[in-house]
Every structure is written in C-alpha cells, then in structure tokens.
PDB file of C-alpha atoms and ligand atoms in Angstrom:
ATOM      1  CA  UNK A   1      44.808   2.524  88.029  1.00  0.00           C
ATOM      2  CA  UNK A   2      43.136   6.092  87.496  1.00  0.00           C
ATOM      3  CA  UNK A   3      39.492   4.657  86.743  1.00  0.00           C
ATOM      4  CA  UNK A   4      36.766   6.658  85.401  1.00  0.00           C
ATOM      5  CA  UNK A   5      33.581   6.962  87.102  1.00  0.00           C
ATOM      6  CA  UNK A   6      31.071   3.972  86.190  1.00  0.00           C
ATOM      7  CA  UNK A   7      29.233   3.254  89.403  1.00  0.00           C
ATOM      8  CA  UNK A   8      27.137   5.031  91.958  1.00  0.00           C
ATOM      9  CA  UNK A   9      25.433   4.442  95.389  1.00  0.00           C
ATOM     10  CA  UNK A  10      22.033   6.169  96.500  1.00  0.00           C
ATOM     11  CA  UNK A  11      21.638   5.955 100.097  1.00  0.00           C
ATOM     12  CA  UNK A  12      17.886   5.635 100.577  1.00  0.00           C
ATOM     13  CA  UNK A  13      17.387   3.463 103.754  1.00  0.00           C
ATOM     14  CA  UNK A  14      16.858   6.151 106.161  1.00  0.00           C
ATOM     15  CA  UNK A  15      13.724   6.338 108.564  1.00  0.00           C
ATOM     16  CA  UNK A  16      12.410   9.712 107.315  1.00  0.00           C
ATOM     17  CA  UNK A  17      11.539  10.941 110.806  1.00  0.00           C
ATOM     18  CA  UNK A  18      11.356  14.398 109.636  1.00  0.00           C
ATOM     19  CA  UNK A  19       8.315  13.159 107.244  1.00  0.00           C
ATOM     20  CA  UNK A  20       6.164  11.321 109.553  1.00  0.00           C
ATOM     21  CA  UNK A  21       3.386  10.150 109.167  1.00  0.00           C
ATOM     22  CA  UNK A  22       4.194   9.779 105.432  1.00  0.00           C
ATOM     23  CA  UNK A  23       7.380   8.162 105.749  1.00  0.00           C
ATOM     24  CA  UNK A  24       5.832   5.581 108.189  1.00  0.00           C
ATOM     25  CA  UNK A  25       5.304   2.752 105.294  1.00  0.00           C
ATOM     26  CA  UNK A  26       6.483   4.477 102.005  1.00  0.00           C
ATOM     27  CA  UNK A  27       9.742   5.797 101.348  1.00  0.00           C
ATOM     28  CA  UNK A  28      10.108   9.528 101.539  1.00  0.00           C
ATOM     29  CA  UNK A  29      12.507   9.216  98.439  1.00  0.00           C
ATOM     30  CA  UNK A  30       9.294   8.290  96.701  1.00  0.00           C
ATOM     31  CA  UNK A  31       7.680  11.420  97.455  1.00  0.00           C
ATOM     32  CA  UNK A  32       6.871  13.103  94.348  1.00  0.00           C
ATOM     33  CA  UNK A  33       7.905  16.472  93.196  1.00  0.00           C
ATOM     34  CA  UNK A  34       4.956  17.204  90.854  1.00  0.00           C
ATOM     35  CA  UNK A  35       4.494  13.746  89.470  1.00  0.00           C
ATOM     36  CA  UNK A  36       7.958  12.129  89.690  1.00  0.00           C
ATOM     37  CA  UNK A  37       9.362  10.441  92.681  1.00  0.00           C
ATOM     38  CA  UNK A  38      12.436  12.413  94.180  1.00  0.00           C
ATOM     39  CA  UNK A  39      14.752   9.440  93.769  1.00  0.00           C
ATOM     40  CA  UNK A  40      14.053   9.077  89.792  1.00  0.00           C
ATOM     41  CA  UNK A  41      15.187  12.671  89.580  1.00  0.00           C
ATOM     42  CA  UNK A  42      18.320  11.453  91.326  1.00  0.00           C
ATOM     43  CA  UNK A  43      18.675   8.646  89.102  1.00  0.00           C
ATOM     44  CA  UNK A  44      18.333  10.622  86.205  1.00  0.00           C
ATOM     45  CA  UNK A  45      21.118  12.970  87.569  1.00  0.00           C
ATOM     46  CA  UNK A  46      23.423   9.858  87.709  1.00  0.00           C
ATOM     47  CA  UNK A  47      22.752   8.737  84.204  1.00  0.00           C
ATOM     48  CA  UNK A  48      23.039  12.333  82.828  1.00  0.00           C
ATOM     49  CA  UNK A  49      26.925  12.086  84.180  1.00  0.00           C
ATOM     50  CA  UNK A  50      27.302   8.726  82.132  1.00  0.00           C
ATOM     51  CA  UNK A  51      26.881   6.379  85.079  1.00  0.00           C
ATOM     52  CA  UNK A  52      24.627   3.410  84.246  1.00  0.00           C
ATOM     53  CA  UNK A  53      25.431   0.897  87.054  1.00  0.00           C
ATOM     54  CA  UNK A  54      23.397   2.071  90.243  1.00  0.00           C
ATOM     55  CA  UNK A  55      23.391   0.570  93.663  1.00  0.00           C
ATOM     56  CA  UNK A  56      20.562   1.522  95.959  1.00  0.00           C
ATOM     57  CA  UNK A  57      20.809   1.155  99.809  1.00  0.00           C
ATOM     58  CA  UNK A  58      17.353   0.462 101.176  1.00  0.00           C
ATOM     59  CA  UNK A  59      15.779  -0.968 104.369  1.00  0.00           C
ATOM     60  CA  UNK A  60      12.275  -1.927 105.706  1.00  0.00           C
ATOM     61  CA  UNK A  61       9.244  -0.155 104.191  1.00  0.00           C
ATOM     62  CA  UNK A  62      11.285   0.540 100.757  1.00  0.00           C
ATOM     63  CA  UNK A  63       9.814  -2.066  98.530  1.00  0.00           C
ATOM     64  CA  UNK A  64       8.163   0.822  96.272  1.00  0.00           C
ATOM     65  CA  UNK A  65      11.584   1.951  95.367  1.00  0.00           C
ATOM     66  CA  UNK A  66      12.141  -1.695  93.850  1.00  0.00           C
ATOM     67  CA  UNK A  67       9.087  -1.649  92.156  1.00  0.00           C
ATOM     68  CA  UNK A  68       9.243   1.821  90.861  1.00  0.00           C
ATOM     69  CA  UNK A  69      12.486   0.806  88.990  1.00  0.00           C
ATOM     70  CA  UNK A  70      11.204  -2.707  87.680  1.00  0.00           C
ATOM     71  CA  UNK A  71       9.126  -3.003  84.572  1.00  0.00           C
ATOM     72  CA  UNK A  72       5.542  -3.017  84.938  1.00  0.00           C
ATOM     73  CA  UNK A  73       3.984  -5.208  81.712  1.00  0.00           C
ATOM     74  CA  UNK A  74       0.365  -5.023  82.482  1.00  0.00           C
ATOM     75  CA  UNK A  75       0.461  -0.888  82.678  1.00  0.00           C
ATOM     76  CA  UNK A  76       2.624  -1.083  79.616  1.00  0.00           C
ATOM     77  CA  UNK A  77      -0.023  -3.215  77.980  1.00  0.00           C
ATOM     78  CA  UNK A  78      -2.624  -0.819  79.159  1.00  0.00           C
ATOM     79  CA  UNK A  79      -0.888   2.398  77.746  1.00  0.00           C
ATOM     80  CA  UNK A  80      -0.199   0.805  74.333  1.00  0.00           C
ATOM     81  CA  UNK A  81      -3.807  -0.481  73.747  1.00  0.00           C
ATOM     82  CA  UNK A  82      -4.931   2.953  74.969  1.00  0.00           C
ATOM     83  CA  UNK A  83      -2.349   4.587  72.349  1.00  0.00           C
ATOM     84  CA  UNK A  84      -0.801   6.532  75.026  1.00  0.00           C
ATOM     85  CA  UNK A  85       2.757   6.491  73.477  1.00  0.00           C
ATOM     86  CA  UNK A  86       4.124   9.597  75.476  1.00  0.00           C
ATOM     87  CA  UNK A  87       3.349   7.648  78.792  1.00  0.00           C
ATOM     88  CA  UNK A  88       4.437   4.437  77.541  1.00  0.00           C
ATOM     89  CA  UNK A  89       7.839   5.604  76.626  1.00  0.00           C
ATOM     90  CA  UNK A  90       8.262   7.401  79.770  1.00  0.00           C
ATOM     91  CA  UNK A  91       7.240   4.275  81.856  1.00  0.00           C
ATOM     92  CA  UNK A  92       9.613   2.316  79.934  1.00  0.00           C
ATOM     93  CA  UNK A  93      12.366   4.693  80.370  1.00  0.00           C
ATOM     94  CA  UNK A  94      12.335   4.471  84.072  1.00  0.00           C
ATOM     95  CA  UNK A  95      13.396   0.870  83.982  1.00  0.00           C
ATOM     96  CA  UNK A  96      15.857   1.061  80.939  1.00  0.00           C
ATOM     97  CA  UNK A  97      17.974   4.098  81.743  1.00  0.00           C
ATOM     98  CA  UNK A  98      20.304   2.208  83.940  1.00  0.00           C
ATOM     99  CA  UNK A  99      21.362  -1.169  85.540  1.00  0.00           C
ATOM    100  CA  UNK A 100      19.755  -0.730  89.348  1.00  0.00           C
ATOM    101  CA  UNK A 101      21.018  -2.937  92.178  1.00  0.00           C
ATOM    102  CA  UNK A 102      20.105  -3.245  95.691  1.00  0.00           C
ATOM    103  CA  UNK A 103      21.463  -3.699  98.937  1.00  0.00           C
ATOM    104  CA  UNK A 104      19.886  -3.817 102.276  1.00  0.00           C
ATOM    105  CA  UNK A 105      21.175  -1.772 105.296  1.00  0.00           C
ATOM    106  CA  UNK A 106      20.214  -4.138 107.923  1.00  0.00           C
ATOM    107  CA  UNK A 107      20.412  -1.746 110.923  1.00  0.00           C
ATOM    108  CA  UNK A 108      20.073   2.041 110.190  1.00  0.00           C
ATOM    109  CA  UNK A 109      23.164   3.086 111.636  1.00  0.00           C
ATOM    110  CA  UNK A 110      23.936   6.163 109.557  1.00  0.00           C
ATOM    111  CA  UNK A 111      24.957   7.797 106.152  1.00  0.00           C
ATOM    112  CA  UNK A 112      28.638   6.497 106.635  1.00  0.00           C
ATOM    113  CA  UNK A 113      27.223   2.755 107.321  1.00  0.00           C
ATOM    114  CA  UNK A 114      24.888   3.035 104.239  1.00  0.00           C
ATOM    115  CA  UNK A 115      27.572   3.573 101.836  1.00  0.00           C
ATOM    116  CA  UNK A 116      29.737   1.038 103.554  1.00  0.00           C
ATOM    117  CA  UNK A 117      26.896  -1.388 102.410  1.00  0.00           C
ATOM    118  CA  UNK A 118      28.234  -0.732  98.773  1.00  0.00           C
ATOM    119  CA  UNK A 119      31.703  -1.887  99.518  1.00  0.00           C
ATOM    120  CA  UNK A 120      31.660  -5.207  97.369  1.00  0.00           C
ATOM    121  CA  UNK A 121      29.680  -3.902  94.603  1.00  0.00           C
ATOM    122  CA  UNK A 122      31.985  -0.732  94.169  1.00  0.00           C
ATOM    123  CA  UNK A 123      35.261  -3.084  94.760  1.00  0.00           C
ATOM    124  CA  UNK A 124      38.435  -1.115  94.066  1.00  0.00           C
ATOM    125  CA  UNK A 125      36.782   1.740  91.720  1.00  0.00           C
ATOM    126  CA  UNK A 126      35.874   5.334  92.469  1.00  0.00           C
ATOM    127  CA  UNK A 127      32.367   6.176  92.573  1.00  0.00           C
ATOM    128  CA  UNK A 128      29.704   8.666  93.087  1.00  0.00           C
ATOM    129  CA  UNK A 129      27.249   9.056  96.138  1.00  0.00           C
ATOM    130  CA  UNK A 130      24.026  10.837  95.537  1.00  0.00           C
ATOM    131  CA  UNK A 131      21.575  11.133  98.413  1.00  0.00           C
ATOM    132  CA  UNK A 132      18.400   9.825  97.569  1.00  0.00           C
ATOM    133  CA  UNK A 133      16.379  12.252  99.461  1.00  0.00           C
ATOM    134  CA  UNK A 134      18.178  15.376  97.925  1.00  0.00           C
ATOM    135  CA  UNK A 135      17.525  17.214  94.429  1.00  0.00           C
ATOM    136  CA  UNK A 136      20.129  19.678  93.124  1.00  0.00           C
ATOM    137  CA  UNK A 137      18.554  21.959  90.448  1.00  0.00           C
ATOM    138  CA  UNK A 138      21.619  23.224  88.258  1.00  0.00           C
ATOM    139  CA  UNK A 139      21.885  23.862  84.654  1.00  0.00           C
ATOM    140  CA  UNK A 140      24.986  21.258  84.520  1.00  0.00           C
ATOM    141  CA  UNK A 141      23.960  18.056  86.622  1.00  0.00           C
ATOM    142  CA  UNK A 142      25.880  18.580  89.839  1.00  0.00           C
ATOM    143  CA  UNK A 143      27.333  14.750  89.460  1.00  0.00           C
ATOM    144  CA  UNK A 144      28.691  15.748  86.060  1.00  0.00           C
ATOM    145  CA  UNK A 145      30.491  18.637  87.662  1.00  0.00           C
ATOM    146  CA  UNK A 146      32.029  16.344  90.244  1.00  0.00           C
ATOM    147  CA  UNK A 147      33.220  13.872  87.698  1.00  0.00           C
ATOM    148  CA  UNK A 148      34.860  16.984  86.037  1.00  0.00           C
ATOM    149  CA  UNK A 149      36.409  17.798  89.223  1.00  0.00           C
ATOM    150  CA  UNK A 150      37.671  14.054  89.868  1.00  0.00           C
ATOM    151  CA  UNK A 151      39.148  13.700  86.582  1.00  0.00           C
ATOM    152  CA  UNK A 152      41.524  16.722  87.287  1.00  0.00           C
ATOM    153  CA  UNK A 153      43.270  15.241  90.349  1.00  0.00           C
ATOM    154  CA  UNK A 154      42.260  11.706  90.805  1.00  0.00           C
ATOM    155  CA  UNK A 155      41.014  12.245  94.418  1.00  0.00           C
ATOM    156  CA  UNK A 156      37.867  12.451  96.250  1.00  0.00           C
ATOM    157  CA  UNK A 157      35.513  15.268  95.653  1.00  0.00           C
ATOM    158  CA  UNK A 158      32.269  16.649  97.637  1.00  0.00           C
ATOM    159  CA  UNK A 159      29.639  18.963  96.334  1.00  0.00           C
ATOM    160  CA  UNK A 160      29.492  22.520  98.175  1.00  0.00           C
ATOM    161  CA  UNK A 161      27.082  24.768  98.525  1.00  0.00           C
ATOM    162  CA  UNK A 162      27.285  28.592  99.531  1.00  0.00           C
ATOM    163  CA  UNK A 163      24.859  29.129 102.267  1.00  0.00           C
ATOM    164  CA  UNK A 164      24.116  32.416 104.053  1.00  0.00           C
ATOM    165  CA  UNK A 165      26.501  33.230 106.610  1.00  0.00           C
ATOM    166  CA  UNK A 166      24.005  33.259 109.456  1.00  0.00           C
ATOM    167  CA  UNK A 167      22.557  30.062 108.758  1.00  0.00           C
ATOM    168  CA  UNK A 168      25.908  28.335 108.763  1.00  0.00           C
ATOM    169  CA  UNK A 169      25.411  26.536 112.066  1.00  0.00           C
ATOM    170  CA  UNK A 170      22.934  24.169 110.428  1.00  0.00           C
ATOM    171  CA  UNK A 171      25.445  22.770 108.160  1.00  0.00           C
ATOM    172  CA  UNK A 172      28.704  20.856 107.980  1.00  0.00           C
ATOM    173  CA  UNK A 173      30.988  23.478 106.223  1.00  0.00           C
ATOM    174  CA  UNK A 174      34.736  23.171 105.112  1.00  0.00           C
ATOM    175  CA  UNK A 175      38.065  24.787 106.046  1.00  0.00           C
ATOM    176  CA  UNK A 176      39.805  24.794 102.782  1.00  0.00           C
ATOM    177  CA  UNK A 177      42.083  26.956 100.165  1.00  0.00           C
ATOM    178  CA  UNK A 178      40.343  27.774  96.978  1.00  0.00           C
ATOM    179  CA  UNK A 179      42.328  26.209  93.873  1.00  0.00           C
ATOM    180  CA  UNK A 180      40.533  26.899  90.433  1.00  0.00           C
ATOM    181  CA  UNK A 181      37.248  26.382  88.737  1.00  0.00           C
ATOM    182  CA  UNK A 182      35.334  26.294  91.749  1.00  0.00           C
ATOM    183  CA  UNK A 183      37.607  23.682  93.308  1.00  0.00           C
ATOM    184  CA  UNK A 184      38.838  24.224  96.934  1.00  0.00           C
ATOM    185  CA  UNK A 185      41.272  21.748  98.739  1.00  0.00           C
ATOM    186  CA  UNK A 186      39.824  20.702 102.052  1.00  0.00           C
ATOM    187  CA  UNK A 187      41.740  21.152 104.995  1.00  0.00           C
ATOM    188  CA  UNK A 188      39.200  19.994 107.538  1.00  0.00           C
ATOM    189  CA  UNK A 189      35.158  19.535 107.764  1.00  0.00           C
ATOM    190  CA  UNK A 190      33.648  21.359 110.656  1.00  0.00           C
ATOM    191  CA  UNK A 191      29.787  20.191 111.941  1.00  0.00           C
ATOM    192  CA  UNK A 192      27.684  23.034 112.830  1.00  0.00           C
ATOM    193  CA  UNK A 193      29.844  25.502 113.608  1.00  0.00           C
ATOM    194  CA  UNK A 194      28.882  28.889 115.124  1.00  0.00           C
ATOM    195  CA  UNK A 195      28.627  32.057 113.072  1.00  0.00           C
ATOM    196  CA  UNK A 196      31.755  33.487 114.520  1.00  0.00           C
ATOM    197  CA  UNK A 197      33.790  30.284 114.182  1.00  0.00           C
ATOM    198  CA  UNK A 198      32.710  29.032 110.938  1.00  0.00           C
ATOM    199  CA  UNK A 199      35.802  28.681 108.861  1.00  0.00           C
ATOM    200  CA  UNK A 200      33.552  29.266 105.635  1.00  0.00           C
ATOM    201  CA  UNK A 201      30.223  29.367 104.482  1.00  0.00           C
ATOM    202  CA  UNK A 202      30.748  26.222 101.991  1.00  0.00           C
ATOM    203  CA  UNK A 203      28.412  23.493 103.076  1.00  0.00           C
ATOM    204  CA  UNK A 204      28.715  19.795 102.029  1.00  0.00           C
ATOM    205  CA  UNK A 205      25.751  19.223  99.776  1.00  0.00           C
ATOM    206  CA  UNK A 206      24.514  15.592  99.055  1.00  0.00           C
ATOM    207  CA  UNK A 207      26.753  14.618  96.317  1.00  0.00           C
ATOM    208  CA  UNK A 208      30.178  13.038  96.452  1.00  0.00           C
ATOM    209  CA  UNK A 209      32.735  11.364  94.309  1.00  0.00           C
ATOM    210  CA  UNK A 210      34.870   8.933  96.553  1.00  0.00           C
ATOM    211  CA  UNK A 211      37.895   6.773  96.021  1.00  0.00           C
ATOM    212  CA  UNK A 212      37.729   3.099  97.254  1.00  0.00           C
ATOM    213  CA  UNK A 213      39.863   4.055 100.365  1.00  0.00           C
ATOM    214  CA  UNK A 214      36.807   5.851 101.827  1.00  0.00           C
ATOM    215  CA  UNK A 215      35.395   2.549 102.828  1.00  0.00           C
ATOM    216  CA  UNK A 216      38.587   2.004 105.256  1.00  0.00           C
ATOM    217  CA  UNK A 217      38.029   5.275 106.842  1.00  0.00           C
ATOM    218  CA  UNK A 218      34.132   4.577 107.327  1.00  0.00           C
ATOM    219  CA  UNK A 219      35.520   1.087 109.246  1.00  0.00           C
ATOM    220  CA  UNK A 220      37.717   3.329 111.331  1.00  0.00           C
ATOM    221  CA  UNK A 221      35.075   5.811 112.254  1.00  0.00           C
ATOM    222  CA  UNK A 222      33.410   5.737 115.702  1.00  0.00           C
ATOM    223  CA  UNK A 223      29.929   6.248 115.837  1.00  0.00           C
ATOM    224  CA  UNK A 224      28.577   9.884 116.813  1.00  0.00           C
ATOM    225  CA  UNK A 225      25.301  11.101 117.805  1.00  0.00           C
ATOM    226  CA  UNK A 226      22.633   8.552 117.967  1.00  0.00           C
ATOM    227  CA  UNK A 227      25.053   5.886 117.619  1.00  0.00           C
ATOM    228  CA  UNK A 228      25.332   6.556 113.862  1.00  0.00           C
ATOM    229  CA  UNK A 229      28.272   6.535 111.669  1.00  0.00           C
ATOM    230  CA  UNK A 230      28.561   9.897 109.764  1.00  0.00           C
ATOM    231  CA  UNK A 231      30.208  10.183 106.254  1.00  0.00           C
ATOM    232  CA  UNK A 232      31.371  13.417 107.664  1.00  0.00           C
ATOM    233  CA  UNK A 233      33.480  11.744 110.356  1.00  0.00           C
ATOM    234  CA  UNK A 234      34.966   9.139 107.801  1.00  0.00           C
ATOM    235  CA  UNK A 235      35.906  12.370 105.506  1.00  0.00           C
ATOM    236  CA  UNK A 236      37.719  13.845 108.311  1.00  0.00           C
ATOM    237  CA  UNK A 237      39.653  10.999 108.927  1.00  0.00           C
ATOM    238  CA  UNK A 238      40.626  10.431 105.506  1.00  0.00           C
ATOM    239  CA  UNK A 239      41.539  14.406 104.763  1.00  0.00           C
ATOM    240  CA  UNK A 240      44.434  13.819 107.076  1.00  0.00           C
ATOM    241  CA  UNK A 241      46.031  11.409 105.014  1.00  0.00           C
ATOM    242  CA  UNK A 242      45.237  12.014 101.395  1.00  0.00           C
ATOM    243  CA  UNK A 243      44.059  14.968  99.182  1.00  0.00           C
ATOM    244  CA  UNK A 244      40.170  16.034  98.965  1.00  0.00           C
ATOM    245  CA  UNK A 245      38.426  18.544  97.153  1.00  0.00           C
ATOM    246  CA  UNK A 246      35.287  20.334  97.616  1.00  0.00           C
ATOM    247  CA  UNK A 247      33.459  21.954  94.148  1.00  0.00           C
ATOM    248  CA  UNK A 248      31.285  25.019  94.741  1.00  0.00           C
ATOM    249  CA  UNK A 249      28.608  24.274  92.274  1.00  0.00           C
ATOM    250  CA  UNK A 250      26.251  26.731  90.509  1.00  0.00           C
ATOM    251  CA  UNK A 251      22.633  25.564  91.515  1.00  0.00           C
ATOM    252  CA  UNK A 252      19.989  24.940  94.286  1.00  0.00           C
ATOM    253  CA  UNK A 253      19.847  22.112  96.815  1.00  0.00           C
ATOM    254  CA  UNK A 254      16.638  20.829  97.989  1.00  0.00           C
ATOM    255  CA  UNK A 255      16.315  18.455 100.908  1.00  0.00           C
ATOM    256  CA  UNK A 256      12.836  16.449 100.452  1.00  0.00           C
ATOM    257  CA  UNK A 257      12.749  14.819 103.689  1.00  0.00           C
ATOM    258  CA  UNK A 258      12.190  18.844 105.214  1.00  0.00           C
ATOM    259  CA  UNK A 259       8.552  19.535 105.051  1.00  0.00           C
ATOM    260  CA  UNK A 260       9.066  23.301 103.797  1.00  0.00           C
ATOM    261  CA  UNK A 261      11.768  22.141 101.240  1.00  0.00           C
ATOM    262  CA  UNK A 262       9.616  19.650  99.762  1.00  0.00           C
ATOM    263  CA  UNK A 263       6.801  22.068  99.568  1.00  0.00           C
ATOM    264  CA  UNK A 264       8.970  24.899  98.041  1.00  0.00           C
ATOM    265  CA  UNK A 265      10.447  22.339  95.601  1.00  0.00           C
ATOM    266  CA  UNK A 266       7.135  21.242  94.325  1.00  0.00           C
ATOM    267  CA  UNK A 267       5.905  24.792  93.456  1.00  0.00           C
ATOM    268  CA  UNK A 268       9.448  25.555  91.778  1.00  0.00           C
ATOM    269  CA  UNK A 269       9.665  22.655  89.505  1.00  0.00           C
ATOM    270  CA  UNK A 270       5.809  22.722  88.801  1.00  0.00           C
ATOM    271  CA  UNK A 271       6.497  26.540  87.776  1.00  0.00           C
ATOM    272  CA  UNK A 272       9.050  25.222  85.182  1.00  0.00           C
ATOM    273  CA  UNK A 273       6.402  23.026  83.688  1.00  0.00           C
ATOM    274  CA  UNK A 274       4.773  24.087  80.512  1.00  0.00           C
ATOM    275  CA  UNK A 275       1.327  22.122  81.191  1.00  0.00           C
ATOM    276  CA  UNK A 276       1.220  23.759  84.755  1.00  0.00           C
ATOM    277  CA  UNK A 277       3.090  27.084  85.093  1.00  0.00           C
ATOM    278  CA  UNK A 278       0.568  29.551  83.764  1.00  0.00           C
ATOM    279  CA  UNK A 279      -2.632  28.039  85.843  1.00  0.00           C
ATOM    280  CA  UNK A 280      -0.123  27.460  88.951  1.00  0.00           C
ATOM    281  CA  UNK A 281       1.064  31.186  88.544  1.00  0.00           C
ATOM    282  CA  UNK A 282      -2.257  32.672  88.424  1.00  0.00           C
ATOM    283  CA  UNK A 283      -3.170  30.552  91.177  1.00  0.00           C
ATOM    284  CA  UNK A 284      -0.155  31.919  93.447  1.00  0.00           C
ATOM    285  CA  UNK A 285      -0.959  35.569  92.667  1.00  0.00           C
ATOM    286  CA  UNK A 286      -4.441  34.953  93.708  1.00  0.00           C
ATOM    287  CA  UNK A 287      -3.560  33.789  97.025  1.00  0.00           C
ATOM    288  CA  UNK A 288      -1.060  35.930  97.699  1.00  0.00           C
ATOM    289  CA  UNK A 289      -3.449  39.003  97.107  1.00  0.00           C
ATOM    290  CA  UNK A 290      -5.892  37.030  99.264  1.00  0.00           C
ATOM    291  CA  UNK A 291      -3.647  36.701 102.349  1.00  0.00           C
ATOM    292  CA  UNK A 292      -2.138  40.218 101.761  1.00  0.00           C
TER     293      UNK A 292
HETATM  294  P1  UTP B 301      18.951  11.927 106.517  1.00  0.00           P
HETATM  295  O1  UTP B 301      20.068  12.516 107.032  1.00  0.00           O
HETATM  296  O2  UTP B 301      17.892  12.891 105.978  1.00  0.00           O
HETATM  297  O3  UTP B 301      18.390  10.779 107.382  1.00  0.00           O
HETATM  298  O4  UTP B 301      19.572  11.090 105.415  1.00  0.00           O
HETATM  299  P2  UTP B 301      16.859   9.926 107.742  1.00  0.00           P
HETATM  300  O5  UTP B 301      17.039   9.086 108.642  1.00  0.00           O
HETATM  301  O6  UTP B 301      16.441   9.239 106.315  1.00  0.00           O
HETATM  302  O7  UTP B 301      15.856  11.357 107.825  1.00  0.00           O
HETATM  303  P3  UTP B 301      15.436  11.753 109.289  1.00  0.00           P
HETATM  304  O8  UTP B 301      16.230  12.828 109.881  1.00  0.00           O
HETATM  305  O9  UTP B 301      15.190  10.648 110.353  1.00  0.00           O
HETATM  306  O10 UTP B 301      13.938  12.609 108.948  1.00  0.00           O
HETATM  307  C1  UTP B 301      20.259  11.264 104.338  1.00  0.00           C
HETATM  308  C2  UTP B 301      20.219  10.124 103.244  1.00  0.00           C
HETATM  309  O11 UTP B 301      20.721   9.082 103.507  1.00  0.00           O
HETATM  310  C3  UTP B 301      19.790   7.861 103.632  1.00  0.00           C
HETATM  311  C4  UTP B 301      18.336   8.349 103.969  1.00  0.00           C
HETATM  312  O12 UTP B 301      17.503   7.516 103.294  1.00  0.00           O
HETATM  313  C5  UTP B 301      18.476   9.880 103.009  1.00  0.00           C
HETATM  314  O13 UTP B 301      18.194   9.306 101.472  1.00  0.00           O
HETATM  315  N1  UTP B 301      20.229   7.260 104.939  1.00  0.00           N
HETATM  316  C6  UTP B 301      20.336   7.803 106.255  1.00  0.00           C
HETATM  317  C7  UTP B 301      20.494   5.707 104.794  1.00  0.00           C
HETATM  318  O14 UTP B 301      20.309   5.252 103.863  1.00  0.00           O
HETATM  319  N2  UTP B 301      20.708   5.127 105.983  1.00  0.00           N
HETATM  320  C8  UTP B 301      20.928   5.763 107.361  1.00  0.00           C
HETATM  321  O15 UTP B 301      21.179   5.088 108.242  1.00  0.00           O
HETATM  322  C9  UTP B 301      21.015   6.921 107.209  1.00  0.00           C
END
C-alpha cells in the first residue's frame, strides 16, 4: 500500500562532542536559537508538513527534551494569573502541536542505529527523518518539499544541499541523474570525495523520507568509522536494489552542533525578528566599525 507520510523520527541521542562543555549535561538539540530550542523548530517543520506522530530517539542526559514537550501546569497557572496571554498560548502550543513519543538508543552506535530504534513505531509505513540538531531555513519547509517528492514516485527521498565545489570533501554527496522539479535519481552516495573525484556538489542534508525497507538495509550495514552504523552506508546498499531520489531544496542548512554555525544561526534568526532586528543590526554595524 502506498501510504502518505504520517510519522517522523527525530534522532537526538548523540553525544554532541563538538559542542562541549555545553553538551556535557544538556542536549545540544536544546541549545536555543534566539529563545527557542533547536529541536522545537525541527518539530515545527514536521508539523508544517502535516506530520502529527513524532518519535524522538534520545539517550542519557536528554531529559530536558522530554520536559520541554511535556505540559508545565505550574508555569501555565503563573502566566495565566499574570495575564501573559501570548506566552501562555506559546507554551501550550509546544505540548499540543504533535503526539510526541520517545525511544532510548541504549548505545550510541551512529545515526543508522538511531533510526533503527524507530522500527517498531514506524511499522510498515513510510516515514520522515529530521536530524534534531539541524535547521533548514526555507520558504517552503523542506520536509513538506520531500513529502511532495515522495508522492511522485513512492520511493525514498533525501534532501540535497548545493555546496561550493571547493568544500565538497566535507560532505557526503550523490552521483545521480537530474529528473524534474529539483529531483535527482540517485545512483550512488560518495562520502567526503576529493574535489577532483566528486561526482556532484549535492550534499545529503539532514532530512529524509524513507520507505520501511530502509530498516532491512540498516540491519545489513556493517559498522564504519568509530564502530558507528552510518545511515549513508545503509542508503548505499538500498540504492543498489531500488530507486531512491534526492531533492535539491531552496534554502539554507544550519548544523547547530558546530559552534560557528550555531553563532551564525542565532544572528540570522535574530535579524528576522521584529523585536530584535533594529537594535541587533545597529550593534553589529558598530562592532564591525570598531574591528575594522
Ligand atoms: P551528529 O552526526 O551531529 O553526531 O548527529 P553527534 O554524535 O551528536 O555529534 P558530535 O559529532 O559528537 O559533535 C546528527 C544527529 O543524529 C543524532 C544526534 O543527536 C544529532 O541530532 N544521533 C547521532 C543519534 O541520535 N545517535 C547517534 O548514535 C548519533
């Protein structure tokens, strides 16, 4: 049966070693962009694509994620008594926008293994995957774009970001054939190629739609670097047997687990905010002038 997509997995169990010491006792997915935790934007992206059933994969030191999506009656009462209607609505929205479930990845054995933790919950349905530490700023939410891509062929689709050629060796890129509407038929995935050998500059970007067969391929995937089961390796196996597509999206990707990206994202998102833009802009101009 060719189901539409109702469910998503958000992997958020990783150690976040690139964001220490902050990630030692708190999830990097809870790091705020302006005043909102990264993972809340990620959930909002899934909800904007019509997904209401979300499974978060978490691990040790990730309790704050559970609490953030739970109701906080004391806080609600306090806001109600003070007449802070806007804040109250915003707080209630966090826990009511989706049905959020949790599963624990008991050993951190990589992103492929984290996705495999969602097997029972996803059943035989196709599903979306959104990395909990990655934001994609786009006019049309990227998960919504991927769902439209899935509806066309009913096969797995991954988001592709166009990256500068000279930086291609930092990413996993595709070898593929261009179809239509930004879709590519993927022939292979190449991890961190040299500039000369790169088959494209289209990098896999932290958002996916998978048919349930991906779980069989993750199970067959042998652990790679650091004993981790990489989702890209499972995708390489799957693409040998069945069609898989990539979708080049319009938008910008931010990896919050990387310190420089985290700082940049905060500034970019703050400059979009009516309550902050003017003062922040003035401050940045002054700072640049002082450092010339
Ligand atoms: P990253 O590749 O950023 O891995 O994961 P990481 O281990 O958290 O980060 P560093 O490299 O140590 O700094 C991308 C997403 O996948 C999740 C992470 O929580 C993050 O949201 N993930 C990664 C898991 O859920 N389990 C894993 O075993 C690995």
